[in-house]
mmCIF file of N, CA and C in Angstrom:
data_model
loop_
_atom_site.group_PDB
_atom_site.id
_atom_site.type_symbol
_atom_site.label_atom_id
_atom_site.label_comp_id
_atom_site.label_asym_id
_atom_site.label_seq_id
_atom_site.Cartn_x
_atom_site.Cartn_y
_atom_site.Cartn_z
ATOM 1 N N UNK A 1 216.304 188.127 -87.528
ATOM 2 C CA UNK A 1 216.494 188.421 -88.934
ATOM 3 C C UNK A 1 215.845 187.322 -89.770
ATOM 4 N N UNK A 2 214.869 187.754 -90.880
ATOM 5 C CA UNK A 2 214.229 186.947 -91.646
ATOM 6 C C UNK A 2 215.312 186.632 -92.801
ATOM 7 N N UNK A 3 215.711 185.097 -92.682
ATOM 8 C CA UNK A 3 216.821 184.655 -93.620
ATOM 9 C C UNK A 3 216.304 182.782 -94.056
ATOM 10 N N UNK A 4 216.956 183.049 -95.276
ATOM 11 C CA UNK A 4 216.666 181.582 -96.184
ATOM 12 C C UNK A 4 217.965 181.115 -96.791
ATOM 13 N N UNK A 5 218.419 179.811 -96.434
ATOM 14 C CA UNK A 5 219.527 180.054 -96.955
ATOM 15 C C UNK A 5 219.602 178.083 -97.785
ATOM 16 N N UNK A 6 219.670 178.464 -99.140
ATOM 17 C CA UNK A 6 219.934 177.255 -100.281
ATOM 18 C C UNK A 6 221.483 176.480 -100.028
ATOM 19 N N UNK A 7 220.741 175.194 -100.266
ATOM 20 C CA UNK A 7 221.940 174.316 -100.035
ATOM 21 C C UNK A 7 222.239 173.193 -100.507
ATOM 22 N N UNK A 8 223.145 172.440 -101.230
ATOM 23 C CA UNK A 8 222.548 171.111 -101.893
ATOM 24 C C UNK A 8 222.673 170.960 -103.459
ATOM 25 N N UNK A 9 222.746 171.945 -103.868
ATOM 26 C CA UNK A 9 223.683 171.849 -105.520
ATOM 27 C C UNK A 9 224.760 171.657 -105.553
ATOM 28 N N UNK A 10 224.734 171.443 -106.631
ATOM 29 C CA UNK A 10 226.509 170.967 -107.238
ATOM 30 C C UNK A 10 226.413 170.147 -108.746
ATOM 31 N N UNK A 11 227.104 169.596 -108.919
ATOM 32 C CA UNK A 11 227.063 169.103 -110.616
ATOM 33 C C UNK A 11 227.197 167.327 -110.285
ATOM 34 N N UNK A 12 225.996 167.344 -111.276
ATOM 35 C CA UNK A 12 225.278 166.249 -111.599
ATOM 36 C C UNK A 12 225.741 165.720 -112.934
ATOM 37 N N UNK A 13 225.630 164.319 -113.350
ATOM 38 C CA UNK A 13 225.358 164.072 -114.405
ATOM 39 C C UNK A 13 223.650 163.635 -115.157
ATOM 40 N N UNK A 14 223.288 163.709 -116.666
ATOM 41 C CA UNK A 14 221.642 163.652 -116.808
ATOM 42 C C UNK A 14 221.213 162.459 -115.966
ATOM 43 N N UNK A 15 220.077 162.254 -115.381
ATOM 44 C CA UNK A 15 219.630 161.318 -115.262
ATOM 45 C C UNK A 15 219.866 161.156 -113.780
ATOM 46 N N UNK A 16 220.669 161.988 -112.901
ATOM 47 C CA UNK A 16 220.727 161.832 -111.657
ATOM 48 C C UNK A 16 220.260 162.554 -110.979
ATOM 49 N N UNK A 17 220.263 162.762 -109.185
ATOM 50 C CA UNK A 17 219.770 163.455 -108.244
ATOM 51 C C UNK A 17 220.258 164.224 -107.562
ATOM 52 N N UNK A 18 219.721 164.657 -107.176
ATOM 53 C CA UNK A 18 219.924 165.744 -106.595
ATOM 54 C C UNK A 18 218.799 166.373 -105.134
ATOM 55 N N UNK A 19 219.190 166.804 -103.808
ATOM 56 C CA UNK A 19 218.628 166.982 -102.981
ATOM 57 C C UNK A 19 218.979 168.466 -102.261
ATOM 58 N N UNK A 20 218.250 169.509 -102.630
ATOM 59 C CA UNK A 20 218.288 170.995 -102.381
ATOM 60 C C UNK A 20 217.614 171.302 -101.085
ATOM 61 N N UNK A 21 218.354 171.831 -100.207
ATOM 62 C CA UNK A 21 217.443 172.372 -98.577
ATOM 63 C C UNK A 21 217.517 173.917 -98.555
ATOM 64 N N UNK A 22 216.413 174.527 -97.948
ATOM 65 C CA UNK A 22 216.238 175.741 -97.791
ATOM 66 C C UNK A 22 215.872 175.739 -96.214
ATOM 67 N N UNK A 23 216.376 176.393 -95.669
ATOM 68 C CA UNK A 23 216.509 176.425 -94.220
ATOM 69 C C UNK A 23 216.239 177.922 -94.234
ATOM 70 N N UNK A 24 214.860 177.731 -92.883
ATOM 71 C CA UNK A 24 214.714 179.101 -92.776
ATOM 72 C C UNK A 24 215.185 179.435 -91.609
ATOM 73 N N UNK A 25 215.378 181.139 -91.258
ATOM 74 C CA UNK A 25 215.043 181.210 -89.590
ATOM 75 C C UNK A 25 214.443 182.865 -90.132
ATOM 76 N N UNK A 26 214.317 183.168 -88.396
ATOM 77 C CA UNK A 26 213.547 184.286 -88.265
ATOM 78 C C UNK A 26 212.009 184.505 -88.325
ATOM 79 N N UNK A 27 211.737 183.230 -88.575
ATOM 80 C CA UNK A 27 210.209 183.139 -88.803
ATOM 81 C C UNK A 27 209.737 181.385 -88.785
ATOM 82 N N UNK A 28 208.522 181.590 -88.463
ATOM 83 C CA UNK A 28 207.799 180.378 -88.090
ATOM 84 C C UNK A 28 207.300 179.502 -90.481
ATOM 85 N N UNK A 29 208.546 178.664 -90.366
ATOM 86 C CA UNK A 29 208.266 178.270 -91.432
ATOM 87 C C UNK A 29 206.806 177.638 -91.948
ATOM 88 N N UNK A 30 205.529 177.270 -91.153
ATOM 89 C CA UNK A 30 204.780 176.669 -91.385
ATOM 90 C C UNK A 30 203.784 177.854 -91.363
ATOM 91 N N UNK A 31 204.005 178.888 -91.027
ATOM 92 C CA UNK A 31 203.425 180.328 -91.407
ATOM 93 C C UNK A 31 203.308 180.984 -92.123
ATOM 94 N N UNK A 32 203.814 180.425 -93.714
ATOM 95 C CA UNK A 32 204.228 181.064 -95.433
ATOM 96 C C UNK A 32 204.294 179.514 -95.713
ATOM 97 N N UNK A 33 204.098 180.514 -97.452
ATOM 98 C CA UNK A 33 204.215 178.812 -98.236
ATOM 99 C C UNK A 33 205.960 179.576 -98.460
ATOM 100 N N UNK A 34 206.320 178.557 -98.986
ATOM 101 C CA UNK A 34 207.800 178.427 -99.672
ATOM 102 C C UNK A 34 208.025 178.116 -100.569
ATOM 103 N N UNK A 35 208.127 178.512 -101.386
ATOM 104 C CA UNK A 35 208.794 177.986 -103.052
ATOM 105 C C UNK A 35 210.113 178.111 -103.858
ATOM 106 N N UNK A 36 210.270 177.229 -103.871
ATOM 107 C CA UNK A 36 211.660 177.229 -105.228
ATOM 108 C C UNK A 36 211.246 178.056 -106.727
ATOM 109 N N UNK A 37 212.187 178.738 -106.916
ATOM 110 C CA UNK A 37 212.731 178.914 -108.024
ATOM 111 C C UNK A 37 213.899 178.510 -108.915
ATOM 112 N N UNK A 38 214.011 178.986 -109.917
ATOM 113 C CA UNK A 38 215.495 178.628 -110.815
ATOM 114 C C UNK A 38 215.243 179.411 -111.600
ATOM 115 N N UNK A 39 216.543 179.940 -112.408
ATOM 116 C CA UNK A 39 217.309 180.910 -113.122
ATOM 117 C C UNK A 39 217.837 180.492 -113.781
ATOM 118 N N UNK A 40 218.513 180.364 -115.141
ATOM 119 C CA UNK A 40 219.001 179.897 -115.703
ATOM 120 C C UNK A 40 219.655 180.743 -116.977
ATOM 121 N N UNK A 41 221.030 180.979 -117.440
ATOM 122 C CA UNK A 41 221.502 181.764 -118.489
ATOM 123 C C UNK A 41 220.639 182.117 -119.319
ATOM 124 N N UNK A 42 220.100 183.478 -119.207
ATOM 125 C CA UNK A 42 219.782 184.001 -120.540
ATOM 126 C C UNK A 42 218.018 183.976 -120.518
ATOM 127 N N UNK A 43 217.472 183.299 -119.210
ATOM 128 C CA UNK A 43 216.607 182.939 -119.075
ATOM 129 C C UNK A 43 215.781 183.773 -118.082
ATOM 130 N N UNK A 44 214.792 183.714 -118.099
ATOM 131 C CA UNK A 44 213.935 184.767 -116.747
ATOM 132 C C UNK A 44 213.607 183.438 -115.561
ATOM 133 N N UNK A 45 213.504 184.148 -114.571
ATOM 134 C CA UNK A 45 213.106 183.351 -113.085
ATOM 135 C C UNK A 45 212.041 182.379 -113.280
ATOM 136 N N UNK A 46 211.835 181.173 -113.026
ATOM 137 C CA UNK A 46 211.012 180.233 -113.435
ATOM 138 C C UNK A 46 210.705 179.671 -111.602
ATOM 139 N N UNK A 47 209.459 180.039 -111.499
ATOM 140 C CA UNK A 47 208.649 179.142 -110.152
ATOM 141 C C UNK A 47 208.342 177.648 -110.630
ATOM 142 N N UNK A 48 209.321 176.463 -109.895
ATOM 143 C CA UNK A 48 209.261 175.090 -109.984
ATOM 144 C C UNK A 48 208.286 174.152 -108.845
ATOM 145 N N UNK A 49 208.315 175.001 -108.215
ATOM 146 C CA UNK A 49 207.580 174.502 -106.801
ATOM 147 C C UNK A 49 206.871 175.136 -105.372
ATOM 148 N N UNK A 50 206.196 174.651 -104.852
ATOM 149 C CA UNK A 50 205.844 175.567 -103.529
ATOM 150 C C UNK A 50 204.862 174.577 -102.747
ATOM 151 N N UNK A 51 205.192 175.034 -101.766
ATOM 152 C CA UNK A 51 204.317 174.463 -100.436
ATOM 153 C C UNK A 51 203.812 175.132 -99.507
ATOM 154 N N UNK A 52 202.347 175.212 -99.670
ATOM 155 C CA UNK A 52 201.602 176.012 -99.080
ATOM 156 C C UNK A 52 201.954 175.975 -97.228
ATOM 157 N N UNK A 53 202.068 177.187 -96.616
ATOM 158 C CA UNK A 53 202.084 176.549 -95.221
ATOM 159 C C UNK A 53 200.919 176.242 -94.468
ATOM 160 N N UNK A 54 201.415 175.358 -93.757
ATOM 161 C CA UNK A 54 199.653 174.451 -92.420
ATOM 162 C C UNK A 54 199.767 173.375 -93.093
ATOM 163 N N UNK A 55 198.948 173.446 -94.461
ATOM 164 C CA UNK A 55 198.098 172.241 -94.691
ATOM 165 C C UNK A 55 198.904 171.617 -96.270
ATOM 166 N N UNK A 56 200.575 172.233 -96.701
ATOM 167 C CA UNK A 56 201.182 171.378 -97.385
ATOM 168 C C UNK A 56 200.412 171.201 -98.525
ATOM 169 N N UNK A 57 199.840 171.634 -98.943
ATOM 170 C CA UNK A 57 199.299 172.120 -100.653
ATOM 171 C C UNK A 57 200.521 172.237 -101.563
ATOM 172 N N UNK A 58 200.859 171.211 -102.426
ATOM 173 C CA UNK A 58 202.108 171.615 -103.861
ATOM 174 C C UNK A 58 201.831 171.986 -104.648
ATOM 175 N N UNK A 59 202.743 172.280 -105.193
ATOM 176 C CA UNK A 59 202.312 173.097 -106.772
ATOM 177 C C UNK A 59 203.866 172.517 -107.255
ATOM 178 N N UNK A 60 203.648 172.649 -108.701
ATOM 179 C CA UNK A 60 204.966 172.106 -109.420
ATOM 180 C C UNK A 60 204.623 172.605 -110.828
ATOM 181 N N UNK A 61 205.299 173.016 -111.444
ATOM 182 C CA UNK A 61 205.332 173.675 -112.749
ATOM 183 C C UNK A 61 205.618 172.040 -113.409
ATOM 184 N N UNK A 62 205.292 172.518 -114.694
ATOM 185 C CA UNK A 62 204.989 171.275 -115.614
ATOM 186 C C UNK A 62 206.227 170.551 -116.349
ATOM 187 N N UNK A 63 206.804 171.551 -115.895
ATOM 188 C CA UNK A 63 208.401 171.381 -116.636
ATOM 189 C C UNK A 63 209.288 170.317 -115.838
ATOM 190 N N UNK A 64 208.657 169.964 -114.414
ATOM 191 C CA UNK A 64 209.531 169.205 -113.621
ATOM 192 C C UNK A 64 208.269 168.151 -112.526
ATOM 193 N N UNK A 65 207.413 168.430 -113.462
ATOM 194 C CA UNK A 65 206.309 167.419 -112.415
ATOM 195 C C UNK A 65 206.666 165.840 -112.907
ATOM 196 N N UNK A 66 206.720 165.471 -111.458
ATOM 197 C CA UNK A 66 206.765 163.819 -111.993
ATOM 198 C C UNK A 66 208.380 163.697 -111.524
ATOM 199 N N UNK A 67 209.008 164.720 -111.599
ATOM 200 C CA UNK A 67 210.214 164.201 -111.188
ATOM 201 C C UNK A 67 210.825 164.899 -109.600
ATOM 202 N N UNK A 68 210.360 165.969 -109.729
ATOM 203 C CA UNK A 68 210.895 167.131 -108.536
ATOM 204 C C UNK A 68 209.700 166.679 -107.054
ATOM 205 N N UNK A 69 209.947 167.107 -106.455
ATOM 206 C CA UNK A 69 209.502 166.749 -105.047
ATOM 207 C C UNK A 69 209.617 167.751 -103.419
ATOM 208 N N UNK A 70 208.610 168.517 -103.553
ATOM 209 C CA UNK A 70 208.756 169.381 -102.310
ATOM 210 C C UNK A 70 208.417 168.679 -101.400
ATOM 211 N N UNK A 71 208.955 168.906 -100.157
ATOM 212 C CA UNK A 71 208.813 168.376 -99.041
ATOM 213 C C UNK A 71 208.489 169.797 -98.091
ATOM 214 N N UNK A 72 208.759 169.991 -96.588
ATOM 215 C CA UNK A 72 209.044 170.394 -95.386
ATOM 216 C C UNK A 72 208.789 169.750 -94.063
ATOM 217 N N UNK A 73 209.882 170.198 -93.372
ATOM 218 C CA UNK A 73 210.269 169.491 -91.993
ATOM 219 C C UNK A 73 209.764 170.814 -91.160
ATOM 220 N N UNK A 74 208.882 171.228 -90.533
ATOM 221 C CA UNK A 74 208.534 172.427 -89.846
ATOM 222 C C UNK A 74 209.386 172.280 -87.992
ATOM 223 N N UNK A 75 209.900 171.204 -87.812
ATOM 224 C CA UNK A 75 210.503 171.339 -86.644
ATOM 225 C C UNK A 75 212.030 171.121 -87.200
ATOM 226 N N UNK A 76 212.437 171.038 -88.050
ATOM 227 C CA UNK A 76 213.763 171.890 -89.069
ATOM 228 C C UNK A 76 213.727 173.550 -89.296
ATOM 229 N N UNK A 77 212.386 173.890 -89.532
ATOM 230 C CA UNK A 77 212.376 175.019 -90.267
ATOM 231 C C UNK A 77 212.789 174.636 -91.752
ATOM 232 N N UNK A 78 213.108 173.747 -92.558
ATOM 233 C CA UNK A 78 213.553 173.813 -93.763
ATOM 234 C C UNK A 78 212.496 173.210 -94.227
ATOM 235 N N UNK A 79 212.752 173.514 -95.874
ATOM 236 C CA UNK A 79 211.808 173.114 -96.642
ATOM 237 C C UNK A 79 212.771 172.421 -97.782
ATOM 238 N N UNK A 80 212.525 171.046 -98.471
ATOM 239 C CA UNK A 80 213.400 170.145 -99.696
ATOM 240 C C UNK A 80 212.694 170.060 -100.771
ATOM 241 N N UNK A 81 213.861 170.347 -101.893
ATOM 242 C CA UNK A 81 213.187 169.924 -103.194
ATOM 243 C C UNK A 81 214.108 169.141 -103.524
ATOM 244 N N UNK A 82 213.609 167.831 -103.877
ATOM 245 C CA UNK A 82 214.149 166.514 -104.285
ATOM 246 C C UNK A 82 213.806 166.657 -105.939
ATOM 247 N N UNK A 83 215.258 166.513 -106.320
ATOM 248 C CA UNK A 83 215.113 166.435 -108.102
ATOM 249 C C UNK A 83 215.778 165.166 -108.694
ATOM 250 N N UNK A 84 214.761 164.734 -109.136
ATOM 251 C CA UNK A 84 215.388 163.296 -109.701
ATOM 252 C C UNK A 84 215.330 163.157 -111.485
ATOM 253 N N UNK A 85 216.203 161.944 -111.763
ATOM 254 C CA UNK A 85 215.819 162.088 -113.154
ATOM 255 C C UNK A 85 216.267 163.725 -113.837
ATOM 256 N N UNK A 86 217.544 164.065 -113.248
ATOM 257 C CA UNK A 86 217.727 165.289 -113.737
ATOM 258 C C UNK A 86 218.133 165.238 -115.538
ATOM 259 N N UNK A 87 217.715 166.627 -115.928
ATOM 260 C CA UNK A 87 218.121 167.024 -117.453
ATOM 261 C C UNK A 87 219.341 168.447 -117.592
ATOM 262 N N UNK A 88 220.239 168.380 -118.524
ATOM 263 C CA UNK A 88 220.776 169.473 -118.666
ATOM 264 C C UNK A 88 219.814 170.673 -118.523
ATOM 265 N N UNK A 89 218.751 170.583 -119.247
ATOM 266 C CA UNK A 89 217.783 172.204 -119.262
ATOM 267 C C UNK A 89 217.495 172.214 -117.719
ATOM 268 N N UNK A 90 217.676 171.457 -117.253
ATOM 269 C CA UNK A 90 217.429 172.158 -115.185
ATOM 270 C C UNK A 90 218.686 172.741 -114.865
ATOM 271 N N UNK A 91 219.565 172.427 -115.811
ATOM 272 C CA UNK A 91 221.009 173.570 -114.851
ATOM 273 C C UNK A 91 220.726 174.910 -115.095
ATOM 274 N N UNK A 92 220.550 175.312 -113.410
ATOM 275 C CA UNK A 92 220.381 177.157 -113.025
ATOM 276 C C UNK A 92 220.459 177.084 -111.875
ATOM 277 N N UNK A 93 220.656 178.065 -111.058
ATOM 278 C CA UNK A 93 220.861 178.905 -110.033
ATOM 279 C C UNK A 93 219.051 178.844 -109.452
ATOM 280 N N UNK A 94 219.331 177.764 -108.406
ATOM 281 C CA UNK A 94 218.007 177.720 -107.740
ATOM 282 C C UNK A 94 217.693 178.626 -106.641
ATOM 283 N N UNK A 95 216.778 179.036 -105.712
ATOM 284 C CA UNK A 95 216.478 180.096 -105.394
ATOM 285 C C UNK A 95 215.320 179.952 -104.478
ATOM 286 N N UNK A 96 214.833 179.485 -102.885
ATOM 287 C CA UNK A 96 214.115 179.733 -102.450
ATOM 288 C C UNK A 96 213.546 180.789 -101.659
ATOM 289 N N UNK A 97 211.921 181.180 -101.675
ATOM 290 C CA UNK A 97 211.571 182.503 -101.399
ATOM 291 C C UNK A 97 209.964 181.911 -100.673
ATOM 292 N N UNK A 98 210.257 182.921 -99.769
ATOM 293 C CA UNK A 98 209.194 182.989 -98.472
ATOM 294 C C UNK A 98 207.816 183.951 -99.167
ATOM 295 N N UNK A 99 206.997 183.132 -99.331
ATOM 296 C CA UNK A 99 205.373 183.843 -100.060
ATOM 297 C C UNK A 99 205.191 184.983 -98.613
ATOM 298 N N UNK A 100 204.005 186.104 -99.615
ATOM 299 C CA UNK A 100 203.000 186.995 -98.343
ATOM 300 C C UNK A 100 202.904 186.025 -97.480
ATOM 301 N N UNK A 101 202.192 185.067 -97.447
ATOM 302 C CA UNK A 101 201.244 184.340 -96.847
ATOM 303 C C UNK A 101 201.275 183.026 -96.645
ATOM 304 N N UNK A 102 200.017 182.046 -96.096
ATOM 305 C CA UNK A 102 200.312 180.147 -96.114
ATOM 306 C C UNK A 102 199.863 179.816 -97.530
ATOM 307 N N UNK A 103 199.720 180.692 -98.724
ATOM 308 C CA UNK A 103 199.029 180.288 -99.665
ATOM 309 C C UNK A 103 200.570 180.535 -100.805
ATOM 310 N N UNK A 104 200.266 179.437 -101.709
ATOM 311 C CA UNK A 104 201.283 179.419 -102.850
ATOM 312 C C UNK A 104 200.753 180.373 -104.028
ATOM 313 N N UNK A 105 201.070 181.467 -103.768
ATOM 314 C CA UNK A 105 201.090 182.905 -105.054
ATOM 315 C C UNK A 105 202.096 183.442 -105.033
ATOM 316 N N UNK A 106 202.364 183.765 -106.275
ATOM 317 C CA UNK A 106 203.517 184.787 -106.590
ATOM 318 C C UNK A 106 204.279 185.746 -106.217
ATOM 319 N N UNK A 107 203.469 186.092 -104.790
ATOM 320 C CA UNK A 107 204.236 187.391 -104.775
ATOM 321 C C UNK A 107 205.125 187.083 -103.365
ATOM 322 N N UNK A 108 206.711 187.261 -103.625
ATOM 323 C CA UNK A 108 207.239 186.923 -102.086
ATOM 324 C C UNK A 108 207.702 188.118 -101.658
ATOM 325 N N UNK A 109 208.288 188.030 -100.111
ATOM 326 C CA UNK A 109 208.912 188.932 -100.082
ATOM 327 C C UNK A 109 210.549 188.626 -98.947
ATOM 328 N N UNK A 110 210.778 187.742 -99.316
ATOM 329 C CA UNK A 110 212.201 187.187 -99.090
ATOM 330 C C UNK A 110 212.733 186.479 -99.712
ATOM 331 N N UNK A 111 214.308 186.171 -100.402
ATOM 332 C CA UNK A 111 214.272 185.453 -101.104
ATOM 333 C C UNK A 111 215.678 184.634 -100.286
ATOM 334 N N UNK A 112 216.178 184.310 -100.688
ATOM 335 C CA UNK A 112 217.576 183.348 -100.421
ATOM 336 C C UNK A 112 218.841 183.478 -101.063
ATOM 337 N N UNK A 113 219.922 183.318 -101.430
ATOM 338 C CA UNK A 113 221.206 183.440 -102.552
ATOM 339 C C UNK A 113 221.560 182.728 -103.452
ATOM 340 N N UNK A 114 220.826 181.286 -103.420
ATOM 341 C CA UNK A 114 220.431 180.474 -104.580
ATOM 342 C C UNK A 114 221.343 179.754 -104.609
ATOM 343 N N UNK A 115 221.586 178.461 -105.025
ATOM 344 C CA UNK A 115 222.519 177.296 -105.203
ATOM 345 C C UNK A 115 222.550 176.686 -106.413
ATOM 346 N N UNK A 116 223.665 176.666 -107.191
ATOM 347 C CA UNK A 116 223.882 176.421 -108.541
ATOM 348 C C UNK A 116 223.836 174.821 -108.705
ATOM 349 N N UNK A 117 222.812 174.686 -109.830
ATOM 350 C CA UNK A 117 222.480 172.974 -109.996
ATOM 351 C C UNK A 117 223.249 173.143 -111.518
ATOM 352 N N UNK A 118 224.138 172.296 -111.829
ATOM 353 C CA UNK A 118 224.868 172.008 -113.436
ATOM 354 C C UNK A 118 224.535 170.380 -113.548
ATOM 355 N N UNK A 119 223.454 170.055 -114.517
ATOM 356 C CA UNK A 119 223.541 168.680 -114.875
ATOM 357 C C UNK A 119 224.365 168.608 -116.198
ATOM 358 N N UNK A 120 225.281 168.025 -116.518
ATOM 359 C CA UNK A 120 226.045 167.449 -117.532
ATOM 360 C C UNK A 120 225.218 166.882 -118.852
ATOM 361 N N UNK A 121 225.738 166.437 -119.945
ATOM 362 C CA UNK A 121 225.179 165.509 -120.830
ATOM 363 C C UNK A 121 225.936 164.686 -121.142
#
């Protein structure tokens, strides 16, 4: 069974960290890119990150570059997004999802159940 499962939120105060794991199985994680998402009240799905699979290509939306941090462990199967320097506007319901392919594009077709990040002010 192709499954992703988010882990690693919880409530923060601004200015702190935070360390999110997406653990895959059912599939060879270094065979798809992987990317995070987040959700947020009232808000549409926002792509924060991704890592191409093989050759580890990032991508980071502009809204969290400089602070956020994809990783993957391919003999984990998981893939980390390290968020530092957190802000209230990052509290949402994060969300990792398995791309077509080893390339970081839009279109997935698995997603995960998402793990709620609340930074404080």
């Amino acid at each position: 069974e192709v499954q992703l499962v988010e882990s690693g939120g919880g409530l923060v105060q601004a200015g702190g960290s935070l360390r999110l794991s997406c653990a895959a199985s059912g599939f060879r994680s270094d065979d798809y890119a992987i990317g995070w998402f987040r959700q947020a009240p009232g808000k549409e799905r926002e792509r924060v990150s991704c890592i191409s699979g093989r050759y580890g290509v990032t991508y980071y939306a502009d809204s969290v570059k400089g602070r956020f941090t994809i990783s993957s462990d391919n003999a984990k199967n998981t893939v980390y997004l390290q968020m530092n320097s957190l802000k209230p506007e990052d509290t949402a319901v994060y969300y990792c999802a398995r791309s077509l392919g080893r390339l970081c594009i839009s279109g997935v077709d698995t997603w995960g159940k998402g793990t709620l990040v609340t930074v404080s002010s």
